[in-house]
Short mmCIF file of N, CA and C in Angstrom, two decimals:
data_model
loop_
_atom_site.label_atom_id
_atom_site.label_comp_id
_atom_site.label_asym_id
_atom_site.label_seq_id
_atom_site.Cartn_x
_atom_site.Cartn_y
_atom_site.Cartn_z
N ASN Y 1 -73.83 73.08 47.30
CA ASN Y 1 -73.49 72.07 48.36
C ASN Y 1 -72.79 72.71 49.54
N GLU Y 2 -73.44 72.52 50.70
CA GLU Y 2 -73.03 73.12 51.89
C GLU Y 2 -71.63 72.64 52.37
N ASN Y 3 -71.12 71.40 52.01
CA ASN Y 3 -69.94 71.05 52.41
C ASN Y 3 -68.74 71.64 51.55
N ASP Y 4 -69.08 72.43 50.41
CA ASP Y 4 -68.06 73.05 49.68
C ASP Y 4 -67.24 74.03 50.58
N ASN Y 5 -68.03 74.59 51.54
CA ASN Y 5 -67.33 75.51 52.48
C ASN Y 5 -66.53 75.00 53.62
N CYS Y 6 -66.75 73.67 53.78
CA CYS Y 6 -65.99 73.01 54.91
C CYS Y 6 -64.59 72.98 54.72
N GLY Y 7 -63.82 73.34 55.55
CA GLY Y 7 -62.32 73.19 55.32
C GLY Y 7 -61.78 74.47 54.81
N LYS Y 8 -62.58 75.44 54.25
CA LYS Y 8 -62.15 76.67 53.82
C LYS Y 8 -61.89 77.56 55.08
N ILE Y 9 -61.10 78.52 55.02
CA ILE Y 9 -60.68 79.42 56.19
C ILE Y 9 -61.71 80.51 56.30
N PHE Y 10 -62.42 80.72 57.35
CA PHE Y 10 -63.23 81.82 57.63
C PHE Y 10 -62.81 82.61 58.89
N CYS Y 11 -63.24 83.66 59.07
CA CYS Y 11 -62.93 84.44 60.43
C CYS Y 11 -64.23 85.13 60.79
N ILE Y 12 -64.16 85.49 62.12
CA ILE Y 12 -65.28 86.16 62.82
C ILE Y 12 -64.77 87.56 62.82
N LYS Y 13 -65.36 88.57 62.46
CA LYS Y 13 -64.81 89.92 62.65
C LYS Y 13 -65.79 90.68 63.43
N LYS Y 14 -65.49 91.38 64.58
CA LYS Y 14 -66.49 92.14 65.23
C LYS Y 14 -66.22 93.62 64.94
N TYR Y 15 -67.21 94.24 64.56
CA TYR Y 15 -67.08 95.68 64.29
C TYR Y 15 -67.75 96.60 65.43
N GLU Y 16 -67.35 97.83 65.43
CA GLU Y 16 -67.71 98.68 66.56
C GLU Y 16 -69.24 98.87 66.79
N THR Y 17 -69.92 98.49 65.69
CA THR Y 17 -71.41 98.53 65.74
C THR Y 17 -71.97 97.33 66.57
N GLY Y 18 -71.16 96.40 66.81
CA GLY Y 18 -71.41 95.06 67.48
C GLY Y 18 -71.83 94.08 66.66
N ASP Y 19 -71.81 94.37 65.27
CA ASP Y 19 -72.17 93.22 64.40
C ASP Y 19 -71.03 92.39 64.21
N ILE Y 20 -71.22 91.12 64.03
CA ILE Y 20 -70.29 90.10 63.66
C ILE Y 20 -70.43 89.61 62.29
N LYS Y 21 -69.35 89.55 61.47
CA LYS Y 21 -69.50 89.14 60.13
C LYS Y 21 -68.49 88.10 59.89
N ILE Y 22 -68.82 87.14 59.06
CA ILE Y 22 -68.07 85.99 58.63
C ILE Y 22 -67.26 86.22 57.43
N HIS Y 23 -66.07 86.15 57.34
CA HIS Y 23 -65.29 86.46 56.08
C HIS Y 23 -64.50 85.23 55.68
N HIS Y 24 -64.15 85.13 54.40
CA HIS Y 24 -63.37 84.16 53.82
C HIS Y 24 -61.89 84.38 53.86
N LYS Y 25 -61.36 84.75 55.05
CA LYS Y 25 -60.01 85.00 55.24
C LYS Y 25 -59.50 84.65 56.75
N ILE Y 26 -58.32 84.75 56.94
CA ILE Y 26 -57.89 84.59 58.33
C ILE Y 26 -57.70 85.74 59.04
N LEU Y 27 -58.10 85.73 60.27
CA LEU Y 27 -58.01 87.05 61.20
C LEU Y 27 -56.91 86.54 62.09
N GLN Y 28 -55.87 87.34 62.10
CA GLN Y 28 -54.68 87.05 63.05
C GLN Y 28 -54.62 88.23 64.08
N TYR Y 29 -54.43 87.90 65.23
CA TYR Y 29 -54.26 88.89 66.37
C TYR Y 29 -52.85 88.87 66.73
N GLU Y 30 -52.16 89.86 66.44
CA GLU Y 30 -50.71 89.98 66.64
C GLU Y 30 -50.41 90.19 68.17
N LYS Y 31 -51.36 90.70 68.79
CA LYS Y 31 -51.06 90.90 70.32
C LYS Y 31 -50.84 89.64 71.04
N ASN Y 32 -51.66 88.75 70.84
CA ASN Y 32 -51.60 87.44 71.68
C ASN Y 32 -51.04 86.34 70.76
N LYS Y 33 -50.68 86.70 69.51
CA LYS Y 33 -50.20 85.64 68.43
C LYS Y 33 -51.00 84.50 68.38
N SER Y 34 -52.34 84.74 68.14
CA SER Y 34 -53.35 83.59 67.85
C SER Y 34 -53.98 83.85 66.50
N LYS Y 35 -54.29 82.86 65.92
CA LYS Y 35 -55.06 82.75 64.71
C LYS Y 35 -56.39 82.01 65.01
N ILE Y 36 -57.54 82.63 64.77
CA ILE Y 36 -58.85 82.25 64.94
C ILE Y 36 -59.62 81.98 63.62
N THR Y 37 -60.06 80.75 63.56
CA THR Y 37 -60.94 80.52 62.27
C THR Y 37 -62.09 79.98 62.60
N TYR Y 38 -63.11 80.09 61.74
CA TYR Y 38 -64.55 79.63 61.95
C TYR Y 38 -65.08 78.99 60.78
N CYS Y 39 -65.73 77.73 61.11
CA CYS Y 39 -66.29 76.92 59.94
C CYS Y 39 -67.87 77.08 60.20
N PRO Y 40 -68.53 77.89 59.50
CA PRO Y 40 -70.00 77.97 59.75
C PRO Y 40 -70.81 76.85 59.46
N ILE Y 41 -70.28 75.85 58.75
CA ILE Y 41 -71.16 74.69 58.39
C ILE Y 41 -71.17 73.74 59.69
N HIS Y 42 -70.09 73.76 60.42
CA HIS Y 42 -70.12 72.86 61.61
C HIS Y 42 -70.12 73.63 62.95
N ASN Y 43 -70.11 75.02 62.72
CA ASN Y 43 -70.27 75.99 63.87
C ASN Y 43 -69.12 75.69 64.79
N ILE Y 44 -67.94 75.53 64.24
CA ILE Y 44 -66.85 75.34 65.08
C ILE Y 44 -65.69 76.51 64.88
N ILE Y 45 -65.16 76.83 65.97
CA ILE Y 45 -63.92 77.78 66.06
C ILE Y 45 -62.76 77.16 66.33
N THR Y 46 -61.77 77.30 65.56
CA THR Y 46 -60.38 76.87 65.92
C THR Y 46 -59.40 77.92 66.24
N LYS Y 47 -58.91 77.76 67.34
CA LYS Y 47 -57.94 78.84 67.76
C LYS Y 47 -56.60 78.21 67.92
N PHE Y 48 -55.58 78.92 67.16
CA PHE Y 48 -54.29 78.40 67.08
C PHE Y 48 -53.41 79.41 67.80
N SER Y 49 -52.71 78.98 68.97
CA SER Y 49 -51.81 79.80 69.75
C SER Y 49 -50.54 79.53 69.38
N PHE Y 50 -49.78 80.37 68.72
CA PHE Y 50 -48.44 80.33 68.38
C PHE Y 50 -47.50 80.47 69.56
N ILE Y 51 -46.52 79.59 69.77
CA ILE Y 51 -45.66 79.50 70.81
C ILE Y 51 -44.36 79.04 70.39
N ASN Y 52 -43.33 79.77 70.53
CA ASN Y 52 -41.96 79.44 69.96
C ASN Y 52 -41.16 78.49 70.86
N ASN Y 53 -41.39 78.34 72.05
CA ASN Y 53 -40.60 77.54 72.92
C ASN Y 53 -41.26 76.17 73.23
N PRO Y 54 -40.52 75.14 72.93
CA PRO Y 54 -41.11 73.83 72.95
C PRO Y 54 -41.47 73.44 74.32
N GLU Y 55 -40.71 73.89 75.35
CA GLU Y 55 -41.05 73.61 76.75
C GLU Y 55 -42.39 74.24 77.18
N LYS Y 56 -42.59 75.52 76.73
CA LYS Y 56 -43.82 76.25 76.89
C LYS Y 56 -44.99 75.62 76.29
N ILE Y 57 -44.78 75.09 75.03
CA ILE Y 57 -45.87 74.40 74.37
C ILE Y 57 -46.35 73.24 75.29
N GLU Y 58 -45.32 72.44 75.75
CA GLU Y 58 -45.73 71.29 76.58
C GLU Y 58 -46.39 71.90 77.83
N GLN Y 59 -46.03 72.80 78.38
CA GLN Y 59 -46.54 73.32 79.61
C GLN Y 59 -48.01 73.87 79.38
N GLU Y 60 -48.23 74.71 78.35
CA GLU Y 60 -49.43 75.11 78.17
C GLU Y 60 -50.47 74.02 77.71
N TYR Y 61 -49.98 73.14 76.93
CA TYR Y 61 -50.83 72.03 76.51
C TYR Y 61 -51.27 71.20 77.76
N ASN Y 62 -50.40 70.77 78.68
CA ASN Y 62 -50.83 70.20 79.85
C ASN Y 62 -51.67 71.01 80.72
N LYS Y 63 -51.56 72.42 80.75
CA LYS Y 63 -52.41 73.24 81.51
C LYS Y 63 -53.98 73.14 80.84
N PHE Y 64 -54.00 73.51 79.49
CA PHE Y 64 -55.12 73.26 78.83
C PHE Y 64 -55.92 71.95 78.99
N ASN Y 65 -55.05 70.97 78.95
CA ASN Y 65 -55.70 69.53 79.11
C ASN Y 65 -56.32 69.32 80.43
N LYS Y 66 -55.57 69.76 81.48
CA LYS Y 66 -56.03 69.63 82.85
C LYS Y 66 -57.31 70.49 83.06
N ILE Y 67 -57.33 71.77 82.59
CA ILE Y 67 -58.54 72.57 82.74
C ILE Y 67 -59.61 71.91 82.10
N ASN Y 68 -59.53 71.41 80.79
CA ASN Y 68 -60.58 70.85 80.05
C ASN Y 68 -61.09 69.57 80.72
N ASN Y 69 -60.18 68.83 81.30
CA ASN Y 69 -60.62 67.68 81.84
C ASN Y 69 -61.52 67.82 83.27
N ILE Y 70 -61.04 68.93 83.86
CA ILE Y 70 -61.90 69.27 85.09
C ILE Y 70 -63.12 69.83 84.64
N ILE Y 71 -63.25 70.64 83.65
CA ILE Y 71 -64.54 71.20 83.15
C ILE Y 71 -65.47 70.19 82.65
N ASN Y 72 -64.87 69.18 82.00
CA ASN Y 72 -65.64 68.11 81.40
C ASN Y 72 -66.30 67.29 82.38
N LYS Y 73 -65.73 67.21 83.53
CA LYS Y 73 -66.11 66.39 84.78
C LYS Y 73 -67.07 67.06 85.65
N LEU Y 74 -67.36 68.34 85.47
CA LEU Y 74 -68.21 69.17 86.31
C LEU Y 74 -69.68 68.61 86.18
N GLU Y 75 -70.24 68.40 87.22
CA GLU Y 75 -71.62 67.98 87.47
C GLU Y 75 -72.57 68.98 87.77
N GLY Y 76 -73.87 68.68 87.55
CA GLY Y 76 -74.95 69.32 88.16
C GLY Y 76 -75.01 70.94 87.76
N GLN Y 77 -75.14 71.77 88.81
CA GLN Y 77 -75.39 73.18 88.56
C GLN Y 77 -74.30 73.95 87.78
N TYR Y 78 -73.12 73.34 87.88
CA TYR Y 78 -71.98 73.96 87.26
C TYR Y 78 -71.65 73.67 85.71
N LYS Y 79 -72.27 72.66 85.36
CA LYS Y 79 -71.82 71.99 84.12
C LYS Y 79 -72.05 72.92 82.89
N GLY Y 80 -73.10 73.62 82.77
CA GLY Y 80 -73.51 74.51 81.60
C GLY Y 80 -72.65 75.73 81.44
N ASN Y 81 -72.02 76.23 82.36
CA ASN Y 81 -71.31 77.48 82.35
C ASN Y 81 -69.91 77.66 81.75
N PHE Y 82 -69.52 76.54 81.18
CA PHE Y 82 -68.04 76.45 80.58
C PHE Y 82 -68.19 75.94 79.20
N TYR Y 83 -67.38 76.59 78.35
CA TYR Y 83 -67.29 76.14 77.00
C TYR Y 83 -66.78 74.73 76.92
N LYS Y 84 -67.08 73.99 75.85
CA LYS Y 84 -66.71 72.66 75.65
C LYS Y 84 -65.50 72.68 74.57
N SER Y 85 -64.31 72.21 74.99
CA SER Y 85 -63.39 72.06 73.98
C SER Y 85 -63.45 70.66 73.30
N LEU Y 86 -63.58 70.76 72.06
CA LEU Y 86 -63.72 69.52 71.28
C LEU Y 86 -62.53 68.74 71.02
N SER Y 87 -61.43 69.43 70.75
CA SER Y 87 -60.09 68.78 70.50
C SER Y 87 -58.95 69.76 70.97
N LEU Y 88 -57.88 69.14 71.26
CA LEU Y 88 -56.66 69.98 71.71
C LEU Y 88 -55.51 69.20 71.15
N LYS Y 89 -54.65 69.87 70.32
CA LYS Y 89 -53.61 69.27 69.61
C LYS Y 89 -52.25 70.13 69.81
N LYS Y 90 -51.19 69.42 70.10
CA LYS Y 90 -49.86 70.04 69.99
C LYS Y 90 -49.26 69.99 68.68
N HIS Y 91 -48.65 71.10 68.31
CA HIS Y 91 -47.90 71.25 67.05
C HIS Y 91 -46.48 71.76 67.49
N GLU Y 92 -45.63 71.72 66.47
CA GLU Y 92 -44.17 72.04 66.89
C GLU Y 92 -44.09 73.54 67.15
N ASP Y 93 -45.06 74.36 66.58
CA ASP Y 93 -45.08 75.90 66.78
C ASP Y 93 -46.16 76.32 67.53
N GLY Y 94 -46.86 75.49 68.28
CA GLY Y 94 -48.10 76.06 69.09
C GLY Y 94 -49.06 74.97 69.41
N ILE Y 95 -50.24 75.41 69.90
CA ILE Y 95 -51.48 74.55 70.37
C ILE Y 95 -52.62 74.98 69.46
N GLU Y 96 -53.36 73.99 69.09
CA GLU Y 96 -54.70 74.13 68.36
C GLU Y 96 -55.60 73.56 69.18
N GLU Y 97 -56.81 74.42 69.32
CA GLU Y 97 -57.93 73.97 70.07
C GLU Y 97 -59.19 74.19 69.31
N LYS Y 98 -60.07 73.25 69.19
CA LYS Y 98 -61.23 73.31 68.43
C LYS Y 98 -62.44 73.39 69.51
N MET Y 99 -63.39 74.40 69.26
CA MET Y 99 -64.50 74.37 70.17
C MET Y 99 -65.67 74.85 69.45
N GLU Y 100 -66.89 74.46 70.13
CA GLU Y 100 -68.24 74.88 69.42
C GLU Y 100 -68.27 76.50 69.56
N TYR Y 101 -68.86 77.04 68.62
CA TYR Y 101 -69.07 78.48 68.64
C TYR Y 101 -70.31 78.68 69.62
N SER Y 102 -70.19 79.34 70.70
CA SER Y 102 -71.16 79.47 71.79
C SER Y 102 -72.22 80.41 71.37
N GLY Y 103 -71.94 81.46 70.91
CA GLY Y 103 -72.93 82.63 70.72
C GLY Y 103 -72.33 83.99 71.06
N LYS Y 104 -73.06 85.01 71.09
CA LYS Y 104 -72.57 86.38 71.23
C LYS Y 104 -72.10 86.66 72.63
N ASP Y 105 -71.18 87.43 72.71
CA ASP Y 105 -70.37 87.74 74.02
C ASP Y 105 -71.32 88.80 74.62
N LEU Y 106 -71.10 88.95 76.08
CA LEU Y 106 -71.98 89.77 76.79
C LEU Y 106 -71.76 91.25 76.48
N PHE Y 107 -70.65 91.58 75.99
CA PHE Y 107 -70.33 93.01 75.54
C PHE Y 107 -71.26 93.35 74.37
N GLU Y 108 -71.29 92.39 73.50
CA GLU Y 108 -72.31 92.63 72.24
C GLU Y 108 -73.68 92.66 72.68
N ILE Y 109 -74.11 91.77 73.49
CA ILE Y 109 -75.39 91.77 73.95
C ILE Y 109 -75.91 92.95 74.66
N TYR Y 110 -74.90 93.45 75.48
CA TYR Y 110 -75.32 94.77 76.32
C TYR Y 110 -75.32 95.89 75.30
N LYS Y 111 -74.42 95.98 74.31
CA LYS Y 111 -74.51 97.18 73.47
C LYS Y 111 -75.84 97.15 72.66
N ASN Y 112 -76.39 95.87 72.40
CA ASN Y 112 -77.73 95.83 71.66
C ASN Y 112 -78.89 95.72 72.43
N LYS Y 113 -78.78 96.01 73.76
CA LYS Y 113 -79.94 95.71 74.61
C LYS Y 113 -81.05 96.52 74.38
N LYS Y 114 -81.05 97.81 73.79
CA LYS Y 114 -82.11 98.55 73.45
C LYS Y 114 -82.92 97.97 72.24
N LYS Y 115 -82.22 97.52 71.14
CA LYS Y 115 -82.80 96.99 70.06
C LYS Y 115 -83.34 95.54 70.32
N GLU Y 116 -82.54 94.75 71.15
CA GLU Y 116 -82.84 93.39 71.51
C GLU Y 116 -82.83 93.19 72.97
N PRO Y 117 -83.84 93.59 73.73
CA PRO Y 117 -83.77 93.49 75.20
C PRO Y 117 -83.83 92.00 75.77
N GLU Y 118 -84.51 91.14 75.11
CA GLU Y 118 -84.65 89.85 75.58
C GLU Y 118 -83.46 89.04 75.93
N PRO Y 119 -82.26 88.97 75.07
CA PRO Y 119 -81.00 88.36 75.43
C PRO Y 119 -80.48 88.95 76.63
N TRP Y 120 -80.55 90.26 76.73
CA TRP Y 120 -79.96 91.02 77.99
C TRP Y 120 -80.67 90.68 79.39
N ILE Y 121 -82.06 90.41 79.17
CA ILE Y 121 -82.87 89.99 80.37
C ILE Y 121 -82.35 88.62 80.74
N ASN Y 122 -82.28 87.65 79.71
CA ASN Y 122 -81.74 86.44 79.98
C ASN Y 122 -80.45 86.33 80.58
N VAL Y 123 -79.54 87.21 80.16
CA VAL Y 123 -78.22 87.20 80.70
C VAL Y 123 -78.37 87.64 82.25
N LEU Y 124 -78.99 88.63 82.54
CA LEU Y 124 -79.28 89.17 83.87
C LEU Y 124 -79.81 88.03 84.84
N LEU Y 125 -80.63 87.27 84.25
CA LEU Y 125 -81.37 86.15 85.07
C LEU Y 125 -80.30 85.07 85.37
N LYS Y 126 -79.35 84.81 84.49
CA LYS Y 126 -78.37 83.82 84.60
C LYS Y 126 -77.04 84.23 85.42
N LEU Y 127 -76.97 85.44 85.74
CA LEU Y 127 -75.71 85.91 86.54
C LEU Y 127 -75.49 85.16 87.87
N PRO Y 128 -76.46 84.95 88.74
CA PRO Y 128 -76.25 84.41 89.99
C PRO Y 128 -75.63 83.00 89.70
N LYS Y 129 -76.06 82.27 88.78
CA LYS Y 129 -75.63 80.78 88.51
C LYS Y 129 -74.21 81.01 87.95
N LEU Y 130 -73.76 81.84 87.23
CA LEU Y 130 -72.57 82.13 86.67
C LEU Y 130 -71.50 82.46 87.92
N ILE Y 131 -71.93 83.31 88.84
CA ILE Y 131 -71.16 83.66 89.89
C ILE Y 131 -70.91 82.44 90.83
N ASN Y 132 -71.95 81.61 90.93
CA ASN Y 132 -71.74 80.29 91.71
C ASN Y 132 -70.74 79.37 90.99
N SER Y 133 -70.84 79.44 89.63
CA SER Y 133 -69.81 78.48 88.88
C SER Y 133 -68.35 79.15 89.04
N LEU Y 134 -68.33 80.44 89.06
CA LEU Y 134 -66.93 81.04 89.26
C LEU Y 134 -66.40 80.77 90.53
N LYS Y 135 -67.26 80.93 91.68
CA LYS Y 135 -66.96 80.52 93.04
C LYS Y 135 -66.31 79.12 93.04
N HIS Y 136 -67.06 78.12 92.47
CA HIS Y 136 -66.73 76.69 92.38
C HIS Y 136 -65.29 76.50 91.79
N LEU Y 137 -65.19 77.27 90.71
CA LEU Y 137 -63.78 77.24 89.99
C LEU Y 137 -62.63 77.63 90.98
N HIS Y 138 -62.92 78.75 91.71
CA HIS Y 138 -61.88 79.18 92.64
C HIS Y 138 -61.63 78.17 93.80
N GLN Y 139 -62.81 77.44 94.19
CA GLN Y 139 -62.67 76.54 95.26
C GLN Y 139 -61.84 75.28 94.79
N ILE Y 140 -61.82 74.96 93.44
CA ILE Y 140 -61.05 73.89 93.03
C ILE Y 140 -59.60 74.35 92.46
N LYS Y 141 -59.42 75.56 92.81
CA LYS Y 141 -58.11 76.26 92.51
C LYS Y 141 -57.80 76.60 91.09
N ILE Y 142 -58.84 76.80 90.23
CA ILE Y 142 -58.69 77.30 88.88
C ILE Y 142 -59.07 78.85 88.86
N TYR Y 143 -58.16 79.73 88.34
CA TYR Y 143 -58.25 81.06 88.32
C TYR Y 143 -58.22 81.55 86.74
N HIS Y 144 -59.25 82.12 86.20
CA HIS Y 144 -59.36 82.48 84.93
C HIS Y 144 -58.40 83.70 84.65
N ARG Y 145 -58.50 84.63 85.35
CA ARG Y 145 -57.44 85.75 85.22
C ARG Y 145 -57.69 86.63 83.96
N ASP Y 146 -58.76 86.42 83.21
CA ASP Y 146 -59.08 87.25 82.04
C ASP Y 146 -60.49 87.42 81.94
N LEU Y 147 -61.26 87.47 83.00
CA LEU Y 147 -62.68 87.56 82.95
C LEU Y 147 -63.06 88.96 82.53
N LYS Y 148 -63.91 88.97 81.49
CA LYS Y 148 -64.44 90.30 80.99
C LYS Y 148 -65.55 89.92 80.00
N PRO Y 149 -66.34 90.98 79.77
CA PRO Y 149 -67.64 90.67 78.96
C PRO Y 149 -67.38 89.83 77.48
N LEU Y 150 -66.17 90.16 77.08
CA LEU Y 150 -65.82 89.49 75.82
C LEU Y 150 -65.58 87.96 75.91
N ASN Y 151 -65.26 87.62 77.08
CA ASN Y 151 -64.89 86.20 77.34
C ASN Y 151 -66.18 85.54 78.13
N LEU Y 152 -67.24 86.09 78.03
CA LEU Y 152 -68.55 85.53 78.56
C LEU Y 152 -69.44 85.48 77.33
N CYS Y 153 -69.99 84.25 76.96
CA CYS Y 153 -70.96 84.24 75.76
C CYS Y 153 -72.19 83.53 76.13
N TYR Y 154 -73.32 84.23 75.61
CA TYR Y 154 -74.68 83.61 75.96
C TYR Y 154 -74.93 82.58 74.84
N ASN Y 155 -75.04 81.26 75.35
CA ASN Y 155 -75.41 80.18 74.33
C ASN Y 155 -76.85 80.02 74.33
N THR Y 156 -77.52 80.45 73.16
CA THR Y 156 -78.93 80.35 73.02
C THR Y 156 -79.38 78.95 73.00
N LYS Y 157 -78.56 78.07 72.53
CA LYS Y 157 -78.95 76.56 72.55
C LYS Y 157 -79.19 76.00 74.03
N THR Y 158 -78.21 76.32 74.86
CA THR Y 158 -78.30 75.80 76.08
C THR Y 158 -78.97 76.73 77.17
N ASP Y 159 -79.18 78.06 76.84
CA ASP Y 159 -79.60 79.03 77.56
C ASP Y 159 -78.74 79.37 78.82
N GLU Y 160 -77.44 79.31 78.55
CA GLU Y 160 -76.48 79.41 79.55
C GLU Y 160 -75.37 80.57 79.19
N ILE Y 161 -74.89 81.13 80.27
CA ILE Y 161 -73.71 82.01 79.93
C ILE Y 161 -72.52 81.05 80.18
N GLU Y 162 -71.55 81.11 78.96
CA GLU Y 162 -70.40 80.27 79.09
C GLU Y 162 -69.05 81.11 79.27
N ILE Y 163 -68.22 80.73 80.08
CA ILE Y 163 -66.98 81.32 80.28
C ILE Y 163 -65.99 80.65 79.18
N ILE Y 164 -65.42 81.47 78.41
CA ILE Y 164 -64.54 81.00 77.42
C ILE Y 164 -63.13 81.59 77.58
N ASP Y 165 -62.10 81.19 76.87
CA ASP Y 165 -60.73 81.68 76.82
C ASP Y 165 -60.05 81.51 78.02
N PHE Y 166 -59.62 80.31 78.36
CA PHE Y 166 -58.88 79.99 79.51
C PHE Y 166 -57.44 80.10 79.39
N GLU Y 167 -56.95 80.82 78.36
CA GLU Y 167 -55.51 80.89 77.93
C GLU Y 167 -54.68 81.64 79.03
N MET Y 168 -55.27 82.56 79.74
CA MET Y 168 -54.47 83.15 80.92
C MET Y 168 -54.72 82.45 82.20
N ALA Y 169 -55.43 81.29 82.26
CA ALA Y 169 -55.92 80.76 83.49
C ALA Y 169 -54.50 80.09 84.18
N ILE Y 170 -54.72 79.95 85.49
CA ILE Y 170 -53.68 79.27 86.31
C ILE Y 170 -54.40 78.24 87.16
N ILE Y 171 -53.73 77.26 87.52
CA ILE Y 171 -54.25 76.23 88.36
C ILE Y 171 -53.33 76.11 89.45
N GLU Y 172 -53.71 76.03 90.78
CA GLU Y 172 -52.96 75.89 91.88
C GLU Y 172 -52.81 74.54 92.37
#
């Protein structure tokens, strides 16, 4: 039964070879004090950011909410270039965000471009649209501040490059 795995803790681990494997355990990053889990049945990633300060929790929650509301209201040509947050919850020790797993990040696609050239070609064709979307973000005063290949994913369902991880973002 496929629902037997639902609710169990999984994690995504990226190896130096570029392979991603799903494990039945929690992967914790001590550097940014986040716990990331993955449910392969529903294709959902849950990111829990540990924050000790109640004021900081409120501040970060409001920032995430504001960014998500702006992204969800984007229309037309910019709509597909940002991940969709499915839910955002405050806890006494941090913030939990659920999002749909977008796909492989650009770093992984680049490393595998010789074995699998088609995804890389698709990424290159999408870069001008991505740049326009970033320009639009800056025009509405949202700055990602952590843009790198690991925070850009190629979503094969939507055929778009999605910007993920707005944890370091600021809004002016």
